[in-house]
PDB file of C-alpha atoms in Angstrom:
ATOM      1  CA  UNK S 136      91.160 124.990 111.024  1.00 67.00           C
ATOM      2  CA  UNK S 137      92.380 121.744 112.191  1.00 84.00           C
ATOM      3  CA  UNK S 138      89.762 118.618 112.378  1.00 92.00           C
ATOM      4  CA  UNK S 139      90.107 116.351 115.507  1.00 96.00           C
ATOM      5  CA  UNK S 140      89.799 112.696 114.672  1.00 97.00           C
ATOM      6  CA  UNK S 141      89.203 109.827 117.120  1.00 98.00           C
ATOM      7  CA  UNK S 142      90.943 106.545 116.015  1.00 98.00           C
ATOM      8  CA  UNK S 143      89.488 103.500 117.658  1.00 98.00           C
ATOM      9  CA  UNK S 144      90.831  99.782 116.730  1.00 98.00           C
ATOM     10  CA  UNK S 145      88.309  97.406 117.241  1.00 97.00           C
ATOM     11  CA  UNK S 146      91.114  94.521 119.061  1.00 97.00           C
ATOM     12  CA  UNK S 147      92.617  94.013 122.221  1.00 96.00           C
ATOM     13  CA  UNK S 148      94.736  91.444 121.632  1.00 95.00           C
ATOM     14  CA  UNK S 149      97.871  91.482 121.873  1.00 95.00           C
ATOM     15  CA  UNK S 150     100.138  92.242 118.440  1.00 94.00           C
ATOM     16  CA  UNK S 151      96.842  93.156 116.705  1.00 97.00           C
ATOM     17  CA  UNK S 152      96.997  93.807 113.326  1.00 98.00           C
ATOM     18  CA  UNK S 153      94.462  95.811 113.739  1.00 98.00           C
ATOM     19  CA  UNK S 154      96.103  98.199 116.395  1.00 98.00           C
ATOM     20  CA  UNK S 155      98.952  98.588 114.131  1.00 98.00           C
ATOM     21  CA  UNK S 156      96.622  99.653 111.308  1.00 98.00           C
ATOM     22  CA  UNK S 157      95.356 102.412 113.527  1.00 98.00           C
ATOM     23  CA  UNK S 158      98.404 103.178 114.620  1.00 98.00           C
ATOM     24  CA  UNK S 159      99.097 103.848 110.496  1.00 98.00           C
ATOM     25  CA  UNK S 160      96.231 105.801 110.640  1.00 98.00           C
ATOM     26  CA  UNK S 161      97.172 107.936 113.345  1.00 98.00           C
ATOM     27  CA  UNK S 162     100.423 108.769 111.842  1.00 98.00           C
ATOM     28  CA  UNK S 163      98.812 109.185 108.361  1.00 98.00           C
ATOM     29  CA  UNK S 164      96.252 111.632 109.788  1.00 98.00           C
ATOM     30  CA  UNK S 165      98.391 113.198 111.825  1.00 97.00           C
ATOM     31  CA  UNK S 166     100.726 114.057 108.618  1.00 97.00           C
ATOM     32  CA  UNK S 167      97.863 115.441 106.518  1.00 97.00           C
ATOM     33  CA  UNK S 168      97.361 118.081 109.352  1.00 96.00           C
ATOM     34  CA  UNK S 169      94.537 116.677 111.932  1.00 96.00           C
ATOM     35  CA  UNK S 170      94.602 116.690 115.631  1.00 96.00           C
ATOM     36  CA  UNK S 171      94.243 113.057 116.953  1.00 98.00           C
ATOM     37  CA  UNK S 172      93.076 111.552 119.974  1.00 98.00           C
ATOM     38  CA  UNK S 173      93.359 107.445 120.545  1.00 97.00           C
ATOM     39  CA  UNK S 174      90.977 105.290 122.411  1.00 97.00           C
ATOM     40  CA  UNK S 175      91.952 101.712 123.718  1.00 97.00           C
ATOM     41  CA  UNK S 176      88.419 100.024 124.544  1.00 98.00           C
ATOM     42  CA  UNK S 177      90.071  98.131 126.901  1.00 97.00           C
ATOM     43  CA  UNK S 178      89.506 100.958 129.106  1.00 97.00           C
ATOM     44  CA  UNK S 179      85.872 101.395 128.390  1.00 98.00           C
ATOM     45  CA  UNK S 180      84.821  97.600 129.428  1.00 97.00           C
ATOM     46  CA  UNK S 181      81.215  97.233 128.584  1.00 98.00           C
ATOM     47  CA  UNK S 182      78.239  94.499 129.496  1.00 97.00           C
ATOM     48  CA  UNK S 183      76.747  92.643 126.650  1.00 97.00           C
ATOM     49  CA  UNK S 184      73.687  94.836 125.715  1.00 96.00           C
ATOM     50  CA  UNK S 185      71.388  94.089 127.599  1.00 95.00           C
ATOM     51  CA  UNK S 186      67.882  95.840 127.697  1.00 95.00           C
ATOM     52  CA  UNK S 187      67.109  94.261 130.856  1.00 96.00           C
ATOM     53  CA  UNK S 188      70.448  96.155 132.513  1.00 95.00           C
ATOM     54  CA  UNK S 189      69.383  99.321 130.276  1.00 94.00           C
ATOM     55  CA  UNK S 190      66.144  99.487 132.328  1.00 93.00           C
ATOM     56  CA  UNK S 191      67.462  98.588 135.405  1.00 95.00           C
ATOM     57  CA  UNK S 192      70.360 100.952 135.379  1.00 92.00           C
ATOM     58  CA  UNK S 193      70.725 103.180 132.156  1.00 92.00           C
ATOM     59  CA  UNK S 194      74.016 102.845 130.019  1.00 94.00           C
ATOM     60  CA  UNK S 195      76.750 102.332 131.605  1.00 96.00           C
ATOM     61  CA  UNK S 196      79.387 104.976 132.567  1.00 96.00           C
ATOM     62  CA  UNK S 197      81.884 103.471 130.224  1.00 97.00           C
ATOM     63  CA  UNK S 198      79.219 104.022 127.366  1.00 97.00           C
ATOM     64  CA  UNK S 199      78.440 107.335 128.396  1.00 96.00           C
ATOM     65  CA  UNK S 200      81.836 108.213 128.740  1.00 97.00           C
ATOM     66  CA  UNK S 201      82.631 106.854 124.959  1.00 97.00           C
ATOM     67  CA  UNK S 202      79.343 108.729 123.783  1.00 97.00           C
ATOM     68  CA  UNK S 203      80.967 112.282 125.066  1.00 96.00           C
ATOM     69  CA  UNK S 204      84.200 111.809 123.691  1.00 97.00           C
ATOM     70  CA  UNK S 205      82.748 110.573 119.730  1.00 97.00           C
ATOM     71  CA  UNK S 206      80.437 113.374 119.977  1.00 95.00           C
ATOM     72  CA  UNK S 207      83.377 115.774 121.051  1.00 95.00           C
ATOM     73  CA  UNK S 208      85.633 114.782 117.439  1.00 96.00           C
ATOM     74  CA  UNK S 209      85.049 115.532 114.234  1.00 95.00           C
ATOM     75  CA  UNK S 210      85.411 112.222 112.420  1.00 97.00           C
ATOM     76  CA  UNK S 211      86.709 109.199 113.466  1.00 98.00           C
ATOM     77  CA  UNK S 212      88.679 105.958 112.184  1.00 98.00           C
ATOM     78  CA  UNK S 213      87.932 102.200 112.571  1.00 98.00           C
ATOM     79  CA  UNK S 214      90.077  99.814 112.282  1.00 98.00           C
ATOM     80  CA  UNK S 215      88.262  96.521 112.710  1.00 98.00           C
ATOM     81  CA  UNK S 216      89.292  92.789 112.587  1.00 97.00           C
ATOM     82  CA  UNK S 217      86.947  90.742 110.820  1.00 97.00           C
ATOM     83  CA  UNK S 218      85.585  87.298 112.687  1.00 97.00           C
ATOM     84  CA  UNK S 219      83.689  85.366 110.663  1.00 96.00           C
ATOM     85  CA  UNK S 220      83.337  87.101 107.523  1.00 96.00           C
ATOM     86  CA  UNK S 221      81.292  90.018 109.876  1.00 97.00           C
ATOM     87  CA  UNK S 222      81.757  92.316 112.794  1.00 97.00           C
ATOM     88  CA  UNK S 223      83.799  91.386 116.082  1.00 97.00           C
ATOM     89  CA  UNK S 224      81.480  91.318 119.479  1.00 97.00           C
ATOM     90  CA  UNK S 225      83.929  94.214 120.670  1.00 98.00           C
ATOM     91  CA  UNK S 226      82.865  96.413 117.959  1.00 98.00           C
ATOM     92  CA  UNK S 227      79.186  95.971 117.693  1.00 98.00           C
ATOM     93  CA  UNK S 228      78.690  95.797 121.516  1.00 98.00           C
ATOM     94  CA  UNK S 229      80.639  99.185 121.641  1.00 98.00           C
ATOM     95  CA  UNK S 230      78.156 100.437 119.082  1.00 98.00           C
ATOM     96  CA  UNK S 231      75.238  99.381 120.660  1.00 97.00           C
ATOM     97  CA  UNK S 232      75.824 100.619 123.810  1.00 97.00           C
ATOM     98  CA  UNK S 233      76.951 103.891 122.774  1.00 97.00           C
ATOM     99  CA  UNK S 234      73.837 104.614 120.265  1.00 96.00           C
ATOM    100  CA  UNK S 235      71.722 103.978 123.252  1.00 95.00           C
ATOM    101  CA  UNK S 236      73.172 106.886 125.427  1.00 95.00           C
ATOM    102  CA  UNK S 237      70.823 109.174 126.237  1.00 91.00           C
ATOM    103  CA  UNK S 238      70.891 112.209 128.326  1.00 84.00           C
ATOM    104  CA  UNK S 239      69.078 113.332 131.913  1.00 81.00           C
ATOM    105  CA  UNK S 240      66.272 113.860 130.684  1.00 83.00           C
ATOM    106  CA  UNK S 241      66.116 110.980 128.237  1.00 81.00           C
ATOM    107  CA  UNK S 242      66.867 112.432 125.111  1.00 86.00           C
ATOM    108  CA  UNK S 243      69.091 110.202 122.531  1.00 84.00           C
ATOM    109  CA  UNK S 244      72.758 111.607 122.910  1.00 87.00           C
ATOM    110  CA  UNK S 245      73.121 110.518 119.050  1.00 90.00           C
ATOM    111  CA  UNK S 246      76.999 110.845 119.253  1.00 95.00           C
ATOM    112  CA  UNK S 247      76.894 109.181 115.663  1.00 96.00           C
ATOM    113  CA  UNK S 248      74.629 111.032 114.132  1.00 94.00           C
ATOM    114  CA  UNK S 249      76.509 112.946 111.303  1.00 93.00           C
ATOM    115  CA  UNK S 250      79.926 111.842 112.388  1.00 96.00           C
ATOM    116  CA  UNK S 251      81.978 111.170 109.067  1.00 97.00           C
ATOM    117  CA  UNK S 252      83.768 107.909 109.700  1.00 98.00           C
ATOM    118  CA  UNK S 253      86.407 105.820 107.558  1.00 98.00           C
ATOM    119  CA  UNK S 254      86.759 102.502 107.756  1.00 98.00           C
ATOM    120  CA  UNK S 255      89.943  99.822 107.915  1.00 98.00           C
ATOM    121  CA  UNK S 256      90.733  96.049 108.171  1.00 98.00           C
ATOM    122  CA  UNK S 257      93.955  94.311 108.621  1.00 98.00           C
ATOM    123  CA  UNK S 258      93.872  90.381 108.538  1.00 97.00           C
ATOM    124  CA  UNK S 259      96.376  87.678 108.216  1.00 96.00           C
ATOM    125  CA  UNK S 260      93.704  86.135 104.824  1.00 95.00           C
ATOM    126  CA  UNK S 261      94.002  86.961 101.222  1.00 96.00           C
ATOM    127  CA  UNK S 262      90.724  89.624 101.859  1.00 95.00           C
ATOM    128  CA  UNK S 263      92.073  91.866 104.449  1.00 96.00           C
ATOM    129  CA  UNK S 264      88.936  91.697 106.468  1.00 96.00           C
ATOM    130  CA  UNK S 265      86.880  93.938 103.619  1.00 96.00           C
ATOM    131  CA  UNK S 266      83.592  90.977 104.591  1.00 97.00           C
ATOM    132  CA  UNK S 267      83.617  92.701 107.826  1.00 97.00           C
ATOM    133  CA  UNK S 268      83.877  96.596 106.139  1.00 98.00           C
ATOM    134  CA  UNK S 269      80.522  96.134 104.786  1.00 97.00           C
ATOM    135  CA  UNK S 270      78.336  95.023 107.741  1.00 98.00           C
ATOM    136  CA  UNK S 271      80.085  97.871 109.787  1.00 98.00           C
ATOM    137  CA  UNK S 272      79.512 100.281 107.232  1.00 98.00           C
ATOM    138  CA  UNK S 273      75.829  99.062 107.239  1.00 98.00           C
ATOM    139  CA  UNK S 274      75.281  99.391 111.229  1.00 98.00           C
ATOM    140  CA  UNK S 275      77.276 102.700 111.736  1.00 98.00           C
ATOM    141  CA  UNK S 276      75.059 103.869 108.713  1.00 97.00           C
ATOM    142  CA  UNK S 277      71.967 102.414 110.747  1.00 97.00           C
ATOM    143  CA  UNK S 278      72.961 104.635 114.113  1.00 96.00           C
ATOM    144  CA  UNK S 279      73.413 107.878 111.773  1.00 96.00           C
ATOM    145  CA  UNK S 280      77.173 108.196 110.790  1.00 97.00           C
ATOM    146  CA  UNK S 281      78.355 109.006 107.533  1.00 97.00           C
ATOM    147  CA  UNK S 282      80.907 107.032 105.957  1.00 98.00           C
ATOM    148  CA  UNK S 283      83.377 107.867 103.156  1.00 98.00           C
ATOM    149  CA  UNK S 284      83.803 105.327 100.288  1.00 98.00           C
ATOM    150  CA  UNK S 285      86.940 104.849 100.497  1.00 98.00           C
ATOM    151  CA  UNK S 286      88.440 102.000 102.850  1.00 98.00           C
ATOM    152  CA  UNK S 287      91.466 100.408 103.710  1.00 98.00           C
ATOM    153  CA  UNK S 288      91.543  96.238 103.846  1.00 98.00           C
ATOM    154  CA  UNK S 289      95.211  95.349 104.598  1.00 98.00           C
ATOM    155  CA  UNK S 290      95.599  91.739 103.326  1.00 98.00           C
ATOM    156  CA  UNK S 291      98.393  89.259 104.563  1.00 97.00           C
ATOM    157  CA  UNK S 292      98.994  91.490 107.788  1.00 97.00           C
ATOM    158  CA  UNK S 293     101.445  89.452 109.832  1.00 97.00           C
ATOM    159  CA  UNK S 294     104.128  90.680 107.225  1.00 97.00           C
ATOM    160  CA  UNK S 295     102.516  93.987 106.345  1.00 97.00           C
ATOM    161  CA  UNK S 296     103.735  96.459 108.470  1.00 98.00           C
ATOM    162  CA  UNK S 297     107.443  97.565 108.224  1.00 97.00           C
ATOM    163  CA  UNK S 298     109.032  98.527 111.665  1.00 96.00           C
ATOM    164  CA  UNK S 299     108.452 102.094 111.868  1.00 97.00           C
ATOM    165  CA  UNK S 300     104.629 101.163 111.317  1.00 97.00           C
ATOM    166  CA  UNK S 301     103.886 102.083 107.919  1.00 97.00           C
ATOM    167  CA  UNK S 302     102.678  99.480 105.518  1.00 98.00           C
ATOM    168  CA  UNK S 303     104.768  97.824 103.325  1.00 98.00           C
ATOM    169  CA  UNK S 304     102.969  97.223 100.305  1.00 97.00           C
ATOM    170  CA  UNK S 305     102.245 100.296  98.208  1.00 97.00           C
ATOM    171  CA  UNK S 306      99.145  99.694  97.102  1.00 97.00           C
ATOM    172  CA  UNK S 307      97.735  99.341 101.118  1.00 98.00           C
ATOM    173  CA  UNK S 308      99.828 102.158 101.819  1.00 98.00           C
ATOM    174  CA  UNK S 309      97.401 103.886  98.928  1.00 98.00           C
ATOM    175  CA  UNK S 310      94.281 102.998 100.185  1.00 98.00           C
ATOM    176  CA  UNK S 311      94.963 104.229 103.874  1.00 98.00           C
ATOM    177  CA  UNK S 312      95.938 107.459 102.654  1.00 98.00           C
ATOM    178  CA  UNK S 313      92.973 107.849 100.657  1.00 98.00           C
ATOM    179  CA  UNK S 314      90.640 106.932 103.411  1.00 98.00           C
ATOM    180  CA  UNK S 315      92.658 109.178 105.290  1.00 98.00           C
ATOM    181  CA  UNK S 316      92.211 111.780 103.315  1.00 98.00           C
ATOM    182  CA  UNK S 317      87.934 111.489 102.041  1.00 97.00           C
ATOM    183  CA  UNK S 318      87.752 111.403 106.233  1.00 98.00           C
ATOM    184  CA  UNK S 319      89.438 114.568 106.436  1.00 97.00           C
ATOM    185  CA  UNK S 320      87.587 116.478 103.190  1.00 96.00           C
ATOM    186  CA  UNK S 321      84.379 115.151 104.450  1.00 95.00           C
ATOM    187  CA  UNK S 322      84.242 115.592 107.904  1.00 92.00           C
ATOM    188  CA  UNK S 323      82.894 119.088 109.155  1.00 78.00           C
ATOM    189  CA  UNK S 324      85.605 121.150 110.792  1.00 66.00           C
ATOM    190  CA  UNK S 325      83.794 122.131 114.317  1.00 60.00           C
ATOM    191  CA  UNK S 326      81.124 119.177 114.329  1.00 59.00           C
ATOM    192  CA  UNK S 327      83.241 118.483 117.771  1.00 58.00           C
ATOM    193  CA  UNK S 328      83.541 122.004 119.364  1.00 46.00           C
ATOM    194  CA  UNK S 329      79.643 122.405 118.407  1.00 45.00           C
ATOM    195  CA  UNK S 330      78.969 119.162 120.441  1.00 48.00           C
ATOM    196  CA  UNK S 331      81.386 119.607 123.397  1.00 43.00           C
TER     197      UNK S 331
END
């Protein structure tokens, strides 16, 4: 059976590092046998959270829309920048809204409850963005998800990737495979057919 991993990277800026580490992911997952599916947030614009906007008109359909298609994969990849040692607004904001789906008749949707997730970082610093690993691993924890240990934090980044994608440093390369690979032992084959 083959498991069908999201990748998400937490940037829309242009030349992210970050997209180009999930774009290594992709290609690393997709050589170790998993289906893969992309998602660009830029086409899932959200609202600050807002509880004020929550009660006056529920999640919105971006949100919801995000919330059926984590709940429809069986793990799923991050690869986050890092801004200020923590968590970019994009990616928090797209957690928040998203744990706070809920269906018609008001029920949590809970799309990351028992979702295995691996994490990744790619920054231009000597850290690779790992400060920011650990407060996502804490909130995605928080909303339910279960994380692997192992991580990818791709240091240096603006010279890291060769041209066809891959990283150039074989220690990186390492730890994206490995991440790659917990995500795929861990995640339960079917978690996304049994939610769809």
């Amino acid at each position: 059976m083959t498991a069908n991993i999201l990748v998400i990277a937490g940037s829309l800026r242009d030349g992210s590092f970050n997209i180009s580490l999930a774009n290594a992911a992709q290609t690393e997952l997709t050589r170790l046998g998993a289906q893969v599916t992309r998602v660009d947030l830029a086409q899932y614009p959200l609202p600050l959270m807002d509880e004020n906007l929550e009660a006056r008109s529920g999640a919105p359909e971006a949100a919801i829309k995000l919330a059926e298609i984590i709940a429809s994969h069986d793990g799923l990849f991050i690869a986050s920048p890092e801004y200020n040692a923590s968590i970019p607004p994009l990616v928090k904001n797209t957690i928040d809204w998203v744990s706070r789906v809920k269906t018609d008749d008001g029920k949590p949707v809970s799309a990351f409850r028992g979702l295995t997730v691996a994490l990744g970082a790619a920054s231009d610093g000597a850290l690779g963005g790992i400060r920011c690993l650990y407060h996502l691993r804490a909130v995605l924890m928080n909303v339910g998800a279960q994380i692997v240990t192992e991580q990818c934090a791709v240091s240096r980044a603006a010279s890291g990737f060769a041209e066809d994608g891959s990283l150039k440093d074989d220690r990186q390369a390492a730890m994206l495979r490995s991440a790659c690979q917990a995500l795929l032992e861990h995640a339960p084959y079917g978690r996304g057919r049994m939610a769809g």
